[in-house]
Coordinates of C-alpha atoms and ligand atoms in Angstrom, one line a residue:
X1 CA -36.6 -67.7 73.7
X2 CA -37.6 -67.2 69.9
X3 CA -38.9 -63.8 71.3
X4 CA -36.1 -62.7 73.2
X5 CA -35.0 -59.0 72.6
X6 CA -32.0 -59.0 74.8
X7 CA -29.4 -61.7 76.1
X8 CA -27.6 -60.8 79.8
X9 CA -24.9 -63.0 79.9
X10 CA -22.1 -63.0 82.7
X11 CA -18.9 -63.4 81.9
X12 CA -16.8 -66.1 83.7
X13 CA -18.0 -69.5 82.8
X14 CA -20.6 -68.2 80.3
X15 CA -18.3 -66.1 77.7
X16 CA -15.1 -67.3 78.5
X17 CA -13.6 -71.0 79.4
X18 CA -13.5 -70.7 83.0
X19 CA -9.9 -72.0 82.9
X20 CA -7.9 -69.9 84.8
X21 CA -4.1 -68.9 85.3
X22 CA -2.3 -66.8 87.0
X23 CA -0.1 -65.0 84.3
X24 CA 0.8 -62.1 86.2
X25 CA 2.0 -61.6 89.7
X26 CA 3.1 -57.9 91.4
X27 CA 4.6 -58.2 95.1
X28 CA 6.8 -56.4 97.0
X29 CA 6.0 -53.4 94.9
X30 CA 7.3 -54.8 91.8
X31 CA 6.5 -57.4 89.0
X32 CA 7.7 -60.6 89.4
X33 CA 8.9 -62.1 85.9
X34 CA 8.5 -65.0 85.6
X35 CA 5.5 -64.5 87.8
X36 CA 6.4 -67.3 89.6
X37 CA 10.2 -66.4 90.0
X38 CA 10.0 -65.5 94.0
X39 CA 13.6 -64.9 94.7
X40 CA 13.6 -61.7 94.9
X41 CA 11.2 -61.9 97.7
X42 CA 12.2 -62.2 101.3
X43 CA 11.6 -65.5 103.0
X44 CA 9.5 -64.3 105.9
X45 CA 7.3 -62.6 103.0
X46 CA 7.1 -65.8 100.8
X47 CA 6.0 -67.5 103.9
X48 CA 3.6 -64.8 105.1
X49 CA 2.0 -65.1 101.5
X50 CA 2.0 -68.5 101.4
X51 CA -0.1 -69.3 104.3
X52 CA -2.6 -67.1 103.0
X53 CA -2.8 -69.0 100.1
X54 CA -2.7 -72.5 101.4
X55 CA -5.4 -71.7 104.6
X56 CA -7.8 -69.2 102.8
X57 CA -8.6 -71.2 100.1
X58 CA -11.8 -73.3 99.6
X59 CA -9.4 -75.6 97.5
X60 CA -7.5 -77.9 98.0
X61 CA -4.3 -79.6 97.1
X62 CA -3.6 -83.7 96.7
X63 CA -0.1 -84.9 96.4
X64 CA 0.1 -88.7 95.2
X65 CA 2.4 -90.4 96.9
X66 CA 4.3 -91.6 93.9
X67 CA 5.2 -88.5 92.8
X68 CA 2.9 -87.5 89.9
X69 CA 1.6 -84.0 89.3
X70 CA -0.1 -82.7 92.2
X71 CA -4.0 -82.6 91.9
X72 CA -6.1 -79.4 92.6
X73 CA -9.5 -78.8 93.0
X74 CA -11.6 -75.7 94.1
X75 CA -13.4 -73.3 92.0
X76 CA -11.2 -72.3 88.8
X77 CA -10.3 -68.9 90.5
X78 CA -9.5 -71.5 93.6
X79 CA -7.5 -73.7 91.2
X80 CA -5.9 -70.8 89.4
X81 CA -4.1 -69.4 92.8
X82 CA -3.7 -72.9 94.6
X83 CA -1.3 -73.9 91.3
X84 CA 0.3 -70.9 91.1
X85 CA 1.1 -71.3 94.9
X86 CA 3.0 -74.7 94.3
X87 CA 5.1 -73.0 91.8
X88 CA 6.2 -70.6 94.2
X89 CA 7.3 -73.4 96.3
X90 CA 4.2 -74.1 98.6
X91 CA 3.9 -77.2 100.3
X92 CA 0.0 -77.3 100.8
X93 CA 0.1 -80.6 103.5
X94 CA 3.3 -78.6 105.7
X95 CA 1.6 -75.1 105.8
X96 CA -1.8 -76.5 106.8
X97 CA -0.3 -78.4 109.6
X98 CA 1.5 -75.5 111.2
X99 CA -1.3 -72.8 111.8
X100 CA -4.8 -73.6 112.8
X101 CA -7.9 -72.1 111.4
X102 CA -9.6 -70.1 114.2
X103 CA -12.3 -68.6 112.1
X104 CA -13.9 -68.7 108.2
X105 CA -15.3 -65.7 106.2
X106 CA -16.4 -67.7 103.0
X107 CA -16.1 -65.6 99.7
X108 CA -19.1 -64.6 98.5
X109 CA -19.9 -62.2 95.1
X110 CA -21.4 -59.5 97.4
X111 CA -18.5 -58.7 99.3
X112 CA -16.0 -60.3 96.6
X113 CA -13.4 -61.3 98.9
X114 CA -12.8 -64.3 101.3
X115 CA -11.0 -64.2 104.7
X116 CA -9.6 -66.3 107.4
X117 CA -8.2 -66.2 110.9
X118 CA -5.3 -68.4 111.5
X119 CA -3.4 -68.9 114.6
X120 CA 0.4 -70.2 114.6
X121 CA 4.1 -69.8 116.4
X122 CA 4.1 -66.3 115.3
X123 CA 0.3 -65.2 116.4
X124 CA -2.9 -64.6 115.5
X125 CA -2.9 -63.6 111.2
X126 CA -6.2 -62.7 109.0
X127 CA -5.8 -63.1 105.6
X128 CA -7.9 -61.6 102.8
X129 CA -8.1 -62.2 99.3
X130 CA -10.6 -60.5 96.9
X131 CA -11.5 -58.3 94.1
X132 CA -8.1 -56.1 93.7
X133 CA -8.9 -52.6 93.6
X134 CA -11.6 -53.2 96.7
X135 CA -9.1 -55.3 98.6
X136 CA -6.3 -52.3 98.0
X137 CA -8.7 -50.2 99.1
X138 CA -9.0 -51.2 102.6
X139 CA -5.2 -51.7 102.7
X140 CA -3.0 -49.0 105.0
X141 CA 0.0 -50.7 103.9
X142 CA 2.6 -52.9 102.2
X143 CA 5.1 -55.4 102.7
X144 CA 8.4 -54.3 101.2
X145 CA 11.0 -56.0 99.7
X146 CA 13.2 -57.2 102.9
X147 CA 9.9 -57.8 104.7
X148 CA 9.1 -55.0 106.5
X149 CA 5.6 -53.2 106.7
X150 CA 5.8 -49.7 104.3
X151 CA 2.9 -47.5 105.1
X152 CA 0.9 -46.9 102.1
X153 CA 1.6 -43.3 100.4
X154 CA -0.6 -42.0 97.9
X155 CA 2.5 -42.9 95.1
X156 CA 2.6 -46.3 96.0
X157 CA -1.2 -46.7 96.1
X158 CA -1.5 -45.1 92.4
X159 CA 1.6 -47.9 91.3
X160 CA -0.6 -50.6 92.4
X161 CA -3.5 -49.5 91.2
X162 CA -2.4 -48.8 87.7
X163 CA -0.8 -52.2 87.5
X164 CA -4.0 -53.4 88.7
X165 CA -5.6 -51.6 85.5
X166 CA -3.2 -52.7 83.3
X167 CA -3.6 -56.2 84.3
X168 CA -7.6 -55.5 83.9
X169 CA -7.1 -54.0 80.2
X170 CA -5.0 -56.9 79.1
X171 CA -8.0 -58.9 80.2
X172 CA -6.9 -60.8 83.5
X173 CA -8.8 -61.0 86.4
X174 CA -7.2 -59.5 89.5
X175 CA -7.2 -60.9 92.6
X176 CA -5.1 -59.6 95.8
X177 CA -3.6 -60.9 99.1
X178 CA -3.7 -59.2 102.1
X179 CA -3.3 -59.5 105.8
X180 CA -3.2 -58.2 109.2
X181 CA -2.1 -59.0 112.9
X182 CA -4.5 -59.5 115.4
X183 CA -4.3 -59.7 119.4
X184 CA -5.3 -62.8 120.8
X185 CA -6.9 -61.4 123.5
X186 CA -9.3 -59.3 120.6
X187 CA -10.6 -62.9 119.7
X188 CA -14.1 -63.5 121.3
X189 CA -13.4 -67.3 122.5
X190 CA -17.1 -68.3 123.5
X191 CA -19.1 -66.6 120.4
X192 CA -16.2 -66.7 117.6
X193 CA -18.5 -68.1 115.4
X194 CA -20.1 -64.4 115.0
X195 CA -17.0 -62.7 115.0
X196 CA -16.5 -59.8 112.2
X197 CA -12.6 -60.5 110.8
X198 CA -11.1 -57.1 110.8
X199 CA -11.4 -55.9 107.1
X200 CA -9.9 -52.6 107.7
X201 CA -6.0 -51.4 108.3
X202 CA -4.5 -54.7 106.1
X203 CA -0.9 -55.3 104.8
X204 CA -1.3 -55.7 100.9
X205 CA 0.9 -59.0 100.0
X206 CA 0.5 -58.4 95.9
X207 CA -2.0 -58.8 93.4
X208 CA -2.1 -61.6 90.5
X209 CA -3.2 -61.5 87.0
X210 CA -5.6 -64.5 86.1
X211 CA -6.0 -65.1 82.9
X212 CA -9.3 -66.7 81.5
X213 CA -9.6 -67.0 77.8
X214 CA -12.2 -66.6 76.1
X215 CA -14.8 -69.5 74.4
X216 CA -13.8 -70.1 70.9
X217 CA -17.1 -69.2 68.8
X218 CA -18.2 -66.7 70.9
X219 CA -17.4 -64.1 68.8
X220 CA -19.1 -65.4 66.0
X221 CA -22.0 -66.3 67.9
X222 CA -22.6 -62.4 69.4
X223 CA -22.2 -61.5 65.4
X224 CA -25.0 -63.6 65.0
X225 CA -27.2 -62.3 67.4
X226 CA -27.0 -59.0 66.5
X227 CA -27.9 -59.6 63.4
X228 CA -30.9 -61.5 64.7
X229 CA -31.5 -57.6 65.8
X230 CA -30.7 -59.7 69.8
X231 CA -28.7 -57.0 71.9
X232 CA -25.9 -59.2 74.2
X233 CA -25.2 -57.3 77.2
X234 CA -22.4 -58.5 79.7
X235 CA -23.2 -58.4 83.4
X236 CA -20.3 -59.4 85.4
X237 CA -18.8 -59.4 88.9
X238 CA -15.5 -59.0 87.4
X239 CA -13.5 -55.8 87.3
X240 CA -14.6 -53.1 84.8
X241 CA -11.6 -53.1 83.0
X242 CA -11.7 -57.1 82.6
X243 CA -15.1 -56.7 81.4
X244 CA -14.2 -54.2 78.8
X245 CA -11.4 -56.0 77.5
X246 CA -13.5 -59.5 77.0
X247 CA -16.6 -57.3 75.8
X248 CA -14.4 -55.9 73.3
X249 CA -12.3 -59.4 72.8
X250 CA -15.6 -61.2 72.2
X251 CA -17.4 -58.2 70.0
X252 CA -20.2 -57.3 72.5
X253 CA -18.2 -53.8 72.4
X254 CA -17.5 -52.2 69.5
X255 CA -14.3 -50.9 69.8
X256 CA -15.3 -47.8 67.2
X257 CA -18.1 -47.3 69.6
X258 CA -18.6 -45.0 72.7
X259 CA -17.2 -47.4 75.6
X260 CA -18.3 -45.2 78.4
X261 CA -21.2 -44.5 81.1
X262 CA -24.0 -45.1 80.5
X263 CA -22.9 -47.9 78.0
X264 CA -20.3 -49.4 80.3
X265 CA -21.3 -49.3 84.1
X266 CA -20.1 -50.1 87.5
X267 CA -22.6 -52.2 89.3
X268 CA -22.4 -50.0 92.3
X269 CA -23.6 -46.5 90.1
X270 CA -26.4 -48.2 88.7
X271 CA -27.5 -49.9 92.2
X272 CA -27.5 -46.3 93.3
X273 CA -29.6 -44.6 90.9
X274 CA -33.5 -44.1 91.6
X275 CA -35.9 -46.7 89.4
X276 CA -36.6 -44.4 86.8
X277 CA -32.9 -43.5 86.5
X278 CA -32.3 -47.4 86.1
X279 CA -35.3 -47.5 83.7
X280 CA -34.2 -44.2 81.6
X281 CA -30.5 -46.1 81.2
X282 CA -30.7 -49.8 81.1
X283 CA -31.7 -50.2 77.1
X284 CA -28.1 -48.1 76.5
X285 CA -25.8 -50.8 78.8
X286 CA -24.2 -52.9 77.3
X287 CA -21.4 -53.9 80.0
X288 CA -21.7 -53.9 83.7
X289 CA -18.7 -54.6 85.7
X290 CA -18.2 -55.3 89.4
X291 CA -21.9 -56.3 89.7
X292 CA -23.4 -57.8 92.9
X293 CA -26.2 -60.6 92.4
X294 CA -28.6 -58.2 93.1
X295 CA -27.7 -55.8 90.5
X296 CA -27.8 -58.5 88.0
X297 CA -31.3 -58.5 89.2
X298 CA -32.0 -55.0 89.4
X299 CA -31.0 -54.8 85.4
X300 CA -33.2 -57.2 84.2
X301 CA -36.3 -56.3 85.9
X302 CA -35.3 -52.2 84.6
X303 CA -35.1 -53.8 80.9
X304 CA -38.4 -56.4 81.4
X305 CA -40.3 -52.8 82.5
X306 CA -39.2 -51.2 79.5
X307 CA -40.8 -54.1 77.4
X308 CA -37.7 -56.3 76.7
X309 CA -38.2 -60.1 76.5
X310 CA -35.1 -61.1 78.6
X311 CA -32.8 -63.9 78.3
X312 CA -30.2 -64.2 81.1
X313 CA -27.2 -66.8 80.9
X314 CA -25.0 -67.6 83.9
X315 CA -23.6 -70.2 85.5
X316 CA -23.0 -69.1 89.3
X317 CA -25.0 -69.1 92.5
X318 CA -24.8 -65.3 92.4
X319 CA -26.6 -65.6 88.6
X320 CA -29.7 -67.1 90.1
X321 CA -31.9 -64.4 91.1
X322 CA -31.4 -63.0 87.8
X323 CA -31.8 -66.4 86.3
X324 CA -35.3 -66.6 88.2
X325 CA -36.5 -63.0 87.1
X326 CA -35.8 -63.6 83.4
X327 CA -38.3 -64.3 80.8
X328 CA -35.6 -67.4 80.0
X329 CA -32.9 -68.6 82.3
X330 CA -30.2 -70.3 80.7
X331 CA -27.7 -72.0 83.2
X332 CA -24.8 -73.6 82.1
X333 CA -24.7 -77.5 82.8
X334 CA -21.3 -78.3 83.1
X335 CA -19.7 -76.3 85.0
X336 CA -23.1 -74.4 86.5
X337 CA -23.6 -74.9 89.9
X338 CA -26.9 -77.0 91.1
X339 CA -28.8 -72.9 92.3
X340 CA -27.5 -71.6 88.9
X341 CA -29.5 -74.6 87.0
X342 CA -32.6 -74.7 89.7
X343 CA -33.0 -71.1 89.0
X344 CA -33.3 -71.5 85.0
X345 CA -35.4 -72.3 82.6
X346 CA -33.3 -73.9 80.1
X347 CA -29.8 -75.9 80.7
X348 CA -27.5 -76.0 78.4
X349 CA -25.7 -79.0 78.3
X350 CA -22.5 -78.2 76.5
X351 CA -21.7 -74.8 78.6
X352 CA -21.2 -73.1 75.0
X353 CA -22.7 -69.8 74.5
X354 CA -22.9 -70.8 70.7
X355 CA -25.5 -72.9 71.8
X356 CA -27.7 -69.8 73.0
X357 CA -27.5 -68.8 69.8
X358 CA -29.3 -72.1 68.5
X359 CA -31.7 -71.8 70.7
X360 CA -33.0 -68.2 69.7
X361 CA -32.9 -69.9 66.0
X362 CA -35.1 -72.7 67.3
X363 CA -37.3 -70.9 69.7
X364 CA -37.7 -68.7 66.1
X365 CA -38.7 -71.4 64.7
X366 CA -41.1 -72.9 67.2
X367 CA -43.0 -69.4 66.8
X368 CA -43.2 -69.4 63.5
X369 CA -44.0 -73.2 62.5
X370 CA -47.2 -71.8 65.0
X371 CA -48.4 -68.6 63.3
X372 CA -47.8 -70.9 60.3
X373 CA -50.0 -73.5 61.7
X374 CA -52.6 -70.8 63.2
X375 CA -52.7 -69.1 59.5
X376 CA -53.5 -72.5 58.1
X377 CA -56.0 -73.8 60.6
X378 CA -58.0 -70.6 60.9
X379 CA -58.2 -70.2 56.9
X380 CA -60.2 -73.5 57.0
X381 CA -62.1 -72.5 59.5
X382 CA -63.6 -69.3 58.3
X383 CA -64.2 -70.9 54.9
X384 CA -65.8 -74.3 56.0
X385 CA -67.9 -71.6 58.4
X386 CA -68.6 -69.4 56.0
X387 CA -69.7 -71.8 53.1
X388 CA -71.9 -73.1 55.7
X389 CA -73.6 -70.6 57.3
X390 CA -74.6 -69.2 53.9
X391 CA -75.6 -72.1 52.1
X392 CA -77.7 -73.1 55.3
X393 CA -79.5 -69.5 55.8
X394 CA -80.3 -69.2 51.8
X395 CA -81.1 -72.9 50.8
X396 CA -81.9 -74.7 54.3
X397 CA -79.1 -77.5 53.3
X398 CA -75.4 -77.6 54.1
X399 CA -72.9 -78.6 51.1
X400 CA -70.2 -80.5 53.7
X401 CA -72.1 -82.7 56.3
X402 CA -70.5 -83.9 59.9
X403 CA -68.7 -86.7 58.5
X404 CA -67.0 -84.5 56.1
X405 CA -66.4 -81.8 58.5
X406 CA -64.4 -84.6 60.8
X407 CA -62.2 -85.6 58.3
X408 CA -61.3 -81.9 57.3
X409 CA -60.9 -81.5 61.2
X410 CA -58.2 -84.0 61.4
X411 CA -56.4 -82.6 58.3
X412 CA -56.5 -79.5 59.4
X413 CA -55.3 -80.4 63.4
X414 CA -53.3 -83.2 63.6
X415 CA -52.0 -83.9 60.1
X416 CA -51.6 -79.8 59.8
X417 CA -49.8 -79.5 62.8
X418 CA -47.7 -82.3 62.1
X419 CA -47.0 -81.1 58.5
X420 CA -46.0 -77.1 59.7
X421 CA -45.0 -77.8 63.4
X422 CA -41.9 -79.7 61.9
X423 CA -40.5 -77.4 59.5
X424 CA -37.0 -77.0 60.3
X425 CA -35.1 -73.6 61.2
X426 CA -33.9 -71.7 58.3
X427 CA -31.4 -69.1 58.1
X428 CA -33.8 -66.2 57.2
X429 CA -35.2 -67.0 61.0
X430 CA -32.1 -65.2 62.3
X431 CA -32.0 -62.1 59.9
X432 CA -35.3 -60.9 61.2
X433 CA -35.8 -58.6 64.0
X434 CA -37.1 -60.2 67.2
X435 CA -40.9 -60.2 68.1
X436 CA -40.3 -59.0 71.4
X437 CA -43.3 -58.6 73.9
X438 CA -46.0 -56.6 71.7
X439 CA -46.2 -58.4 68.3
X440 CA -49.4 -60.4 68.0
X441 CA -49.0 -64.0 67.3
X442 CA -51.6 -63.4 63.9
X443 CA -50.1 -60.6 61.8
X444 CA -51.1 -58.3 59.3
X445 CA -49.1 -60.5 56.8
X446 CA -50.9 -63.5 58.1
X447 CA -54.5 -62.1 57.9
X448 CA -53.6 -60.9 54.4
X449 CA -52.8 -64.3 53.5
X450 CA -55.9 -65.7 55.4
X451 CA -58.1 -63.4 54.1
X452 CA -57.0 -64.0 50.6
X453 CA -57.5 -67.5 50.6
X454 CA -60.6 -67.8 52.3
X455 CA -62.7 -65.2 49.9
X456 CA -61.3 -66.9 47.1
X457 CA -62.7 -70.7 48.9
X458 CA -65.5 -69.2 49.7
X459 CA -66.2 -67.8 46.2
X460 CA -65.6 -70.4 44.5
X461 CA -67.7 -72.6 46.5
X462 CA -70.6 -70.7 47.2
X463 CA -70.7 -70.2 43.3
X464 CA -70.6 -74.0 42.9
X465 CA -73.2 -74.4 45.7
X466 CA -75.6 -72.3 44.1
X467 CA -75.2 -73.0 40.4
X468 CA -72.7 -76.1 40.5
X469 CA -75.5 -78.4 38.7
X470 CA -75.5 -76.0 35.6
X471 CA -71.8 -74.7 35.5
X472 CA -70.9 -78.6 35.9
X473 CA -73.4 -79.9 33.5
X474 CA -75.2 -82.4 36.0
X475 CA -78.7 -81.1 34.3
X476 CA -79.0 -85.0 32.8
X477 CA -78.8 -86.7 36.4
X478 CA -81.6 -87.2 38.8
X479 CA -81.7 -84.4 40.7
X480 CA -80.7 -86.3 44.0
X481 CA -77.6 -87.7 42.3
X482 CA -76.9 -84.2 40.8
X483 CA -77.0 -82.6 44.1
X484 CA -74.8 -85.4 45.6
X485 CA -72.7 -85.2 42.7
X486 CA -72.6 -81.2 43.5
X487 CA -72.1 -81.4 47.1
X488 CA -69.2 -84.2 46.6
X489 CA -67.5 -81.9 44.4
X490 CA -67.8 -79.3 46.9
X491 CA -65.9 -81.7 49.7
X492 CA -63.4 -82.6 46.9
X493 CA -62.5 -79.0 46.2
X494 CA -62.8 -77.8 49.4
X495 CA -60.2 -80.3 50.6
X496 CA -57.7 -80.3 47.5
X497 CA -57.6 -75.9 48.3
X498 CA -56.4 -77.3 51.7
X499 CA -53.6 -79.3 50.6
X500 CA -52.3 -76.9 48.1
X501 CA -52.8 -74.1 50.6
X502 CA -50.9 -75.9 53.1
X503 CA -47.8 -75.6 50.7
X504 CA -48.5 -71.6 51.1
X505 CA -48.9 -71.5 54.6
X506 CA -45.4 -72.7 55.0
X507 CA -44.1 -69.4 53.9
X508 CA -46.4 -66.4 55.0
X509 CA -43.6 -64.1 54.0
X510 CA -41.7 -65.5 51.3
X511 CA -43.1 -65.4 47.7
X512 CA -41.5 -68.8 47.4
X513 CA -43.2 -71.3 49.4
X514 CA -41.8 -74.3 47.8
X515 CA -38.4 -73.7 49.1
X516 CA -36.7 -76.4 51.1
X517 CA -40.0 -78.7 50.8
X518 CA -38.4 -81.9 49.2
X519 CA -36.2 -81.4 52.5
X520 CA -39.5 -81.8 55.3
X521 CA -39.7 -85.6 54.6
X522 CA -42.7 -85.7 57.1
X523 CA -44.8 -82.5 55.3
X524 CA -44.7 -84.5 51.7
X525 CA -45.4 -87.2 53.8
X526 CA -48.6 -86.0 55.0
X527 CA -49.7 -84.3 51.9
X528 CA -49.6 -87.5 50.1
X529 CA -51.3 -89.5 52.7
X530 CA -53.8 -86.5 52.7
X531 CA -54.2 -86.5 48.7
X532 CA -54.5 -90.8 49.3
X533 CA -57.0 -90.5 51.7
X534 CA -59.0 -88.2 49.6
X535 CA -59.2 -90.7 47.3
X536 CA -59.6 -93.3 49.4
X537 CA -63.0 -91.6 50.6
X538 CA -64.4 -89.9 47.5
X539 CA -63.8 -93.6 45.6
X540 CA -64.8 -96.1 48.2
X541 CA -66.1 -94.7 51.5
X542 CA -69.0 -92.7 49.8
X543 CA -71.6 -94.6 51.8
X544 CA -70.0 -93.4 55.3
X545 CA -69.6 -90.0 54.1
X546 CA -72.9 -90.0 52.5
X547 CA -71.2 -88.7 48.5
X548 CA -70.7 -90.4 45.2
X549 CA -68.1 -91.3 43.2
X550 CA -66.4 -88.5 40.6
X551 CA -65.5 -88.7 37.3
X552 CA -62.4 -87.8 36.2
X553 CA -63.0 -84.3 34.6
X554 CA -64.4 -83.7 37.8
X555 CA -61.5 -84.8 39.8
X556 CA -59.6 -82.8 37.7
X557 CA -61.2 -79.1 38.0
X558 CA -61.2 -79.8 41.5
X559 CA -57.6 -80.3 41.5
X560 CA -57.0 -77.5 39.3
X561 CA -59.4 -75.0 41.7
X562 CA -57.2 -76.1 45.0
X563 CA -53.9 -75.2 42.6
X564 CA -55.3 -71.9 41.6
X565 CA -53.8 -71.1 45.2
X566 CA -50.2 -71.2 44.6
X567 CA -50.7 -68.3 42.0
X568 CA -53.1 -66.6 44.1
X569 CA -50.8 -66.4 47.4
X570 CA -47.9 -65.6 45.1
X571 CA -49.9 -62.2 44.3
X572 CA -51.4 -61.8 47.1
X573 CA -48.2 -61.3 48.7
X574 CA -47.7 -57.8 46.5
X575 CA -50.6 -56.7 48.5
X576 CA -48.8 -53.9 51.0
X577 CA -50.4 -54.3 54.9
X578 CA -50.2 -51.2 57.5
X579 CA -47.4 -51.8 60.2
X580 CA -50.3 -51.3 63.0
X581 CA -51.3 -54.4 64.3
X582 CA -55.0 -55.4 63.1
X583 CA -56.2 -56.1 66.4
X584 CA -55.3 -52.2 67.6
X585 CA -57.9 -51.1 65.1
X586 CA -60.8 -53.0 66.7
X587 CA -59.5 -52.3 70.2
X588 CA -61.9 -49.6 72.1
X589 CA -60.9 -46.4 71.7
X590 CA -60.7 -45.4 75.5
X591 CA -58.6 -48.1 75.9
X592 CA -56.0 -47.4 72.9
X593 CA -55.5 -43.7 73.5
X594 CA -55.3 -44.4 77.3
X595 CA -52.3 -47.2 76.0
X596 CA -51.0 -44.3 74.0
X597 CA -50.8 -41.7 77.1
X598 CA -48.7 -44.5 78.8
X599 CA -46.6 -45.4 76.4
X600 CA -45.8 -41.3 76.3
X601 CA -45.4 -41.0 79.9
X602 CA -42.8 -44.1 79.3
X603 CA -40.8 -43.0 76.2
Ligands
ATP1 N1 -12.3 -68.0 95.5 C1 -12.3 -66.3 95.5 N2 -11.2 -65.6 96.2 C2 -11.4 -64.5 96.6 N3 -11.8 -63.6 95.3 C3 -12.4 -64.1 94.4 C4 -12.6 -65.6 93.9 N4 -13.2 -65.8 92.7 C5 -13.6 -64.7 92.5 N5 -13.0 -63.4 92.9 C6 -13.2 -62.4 93.1 O1 -14.0 -61.8 92.7 C7 -14.8 -61.4 91.8 C8 -15.7 -62.3 91.0 O2 -16.7 -62.2 91.7 P1 -18.1 -62.8 91.1 O3 -18.1 -64.1 92.1 O4 -19.2 -61.9 91.8 O5 -18.4 -62.7 89.7 P2 -18.0 -64.4 88.6 O6 -19.5 -65.1 89.1 O7 -16.6 -64.5 89.1 O8 -18.1 -63.6 87.5 P3 -19.2 -63.7 86.5 O9 -20.0 -62.6 87.3 O10 -19.0 -62.7 85.5 O11 -19.8 -65.1 86.3 C9 -13.5 -61.5 90.6 O12 -13.0 -60.0 90.0 C10 -12.1 -61.8 91.8 O13 -11.4 -60.8 91.9
CA2 CA1 -19.9 -66.8 86.6

């Protein structure tokens, strides 16, 4: 997640609260005001509508016997519609007992509508409920004020279209209700399970607008992502206008920016493009409306091909394919479906989009900590190796023996990892651009820091290895003791160089390496423990390490040489580094030229 370059989020339930209420209703060609005032509707029309609401649903209404508030269950959309049904006078159990369900076509995100066939005294009715503009396009007539069926003329259709557009523009989710009569003879009695419910030539009953407020804090979370160079895109199954309105509310779309294709696109238009065309516009898409689960998947694939590291957040079953395909899939823990959770890598327990930003922050922190550790470890390794190899080749003897190297190993592996990998995330992490897929783990800045320190350590310690006895004035000691003192001094200096360099490793890019150091208690603890152990080793465990005690002046010189690594690191950060990754210079020519060609073709 630390390297994510883009987040594709669904709308409902992730950016919005998924707490829905019907706030607008258009029936019999007019807008109801308030939305639950159905006095203008004839009783036969109202009965038909209520039949549709009560029978064509996956939710239920439970009325407590003591007359308390009704308990409505189901998906948030269903709950909103059923609650509205209660307000317009629906008696759920009564309506359901008056007719029997013959066949059900459950709602799915692909078709964006669900239907049911019910039989009652008045015959067989097929009720449909679904995405408003799609259901409207299947309607040939509409139910008028007096309950008669009127043909849907161009003018009426445009009126309805306009009301859908207006509701969507004010960020409402639109659901339309329609029905048709069905001859009882046309129902296949034997294989009713395979019966395809008639879905054309419907009569429009009406449209409701459902409000689903934005989650508080989403706007600032989106802004944080923007600052961190992570582009947030909205990919929703909802109406494009609703999507746009919510995207503007969350700050995903900029009111002053371009709000047209290809930045805002319908799933259908995207789906019908060729793979190449999809790749070309994928980068630009900020909002995709009326998308099917497969469109979400296609977008993720196109973005990945473009080199993006894609994170997907979602809650519904319709998000599952995209969650699975994404580099990082994040599912909502509370409202998310099991399918979504199983397809994801991370589950956000509090369902809050702002937590996604925390994931980015921590992901970046882990990545940065790994880099710090690598820089520290490589410096120790390079220095120890070069010193021992040069000394062994030239004099046949090594200054750092096996037991000493094991101790050094412990400092840099276990203790170093603990000290550097536990650095908490800082605000600076969210001000950088994401690393993406291409940036190498060891950056040029890290190589520079590493070489500066390693060259310093190698140079100093080799000088002491070859002329240490003279510099340290050990000529008066016996040759054997002088050699031991010199090697102990080199070992001690080497360890102190690492201890001081551990501070430098904390901030590979910043000049002030001490920022926040006192707050990281583990780091301070480990540095102290390492120092104490080093003193104990040199002063009391000489027998095991084959070393001798050092006098206080040699101790001072060791520590002083270690301290120099601090100003050195500060000065080193003024050395400019090339943008092109160091590794690229070492790749065989043919390989890089082929890659350039490929990039040229893509870009
Ligand atoms: N239970 C339902 N019955 C009928 N129509 C529904 C129902 N739920 C949603 N719809 C319609 O389908 C559309 C959304 O479909 P879909 O399930 O693909 O998206 P979503 O998961 O709700 O949204 P998002 O993708 O933003 O999370 C809505 O705009 C609405 O008009
Ligand atoms: Ca959803």
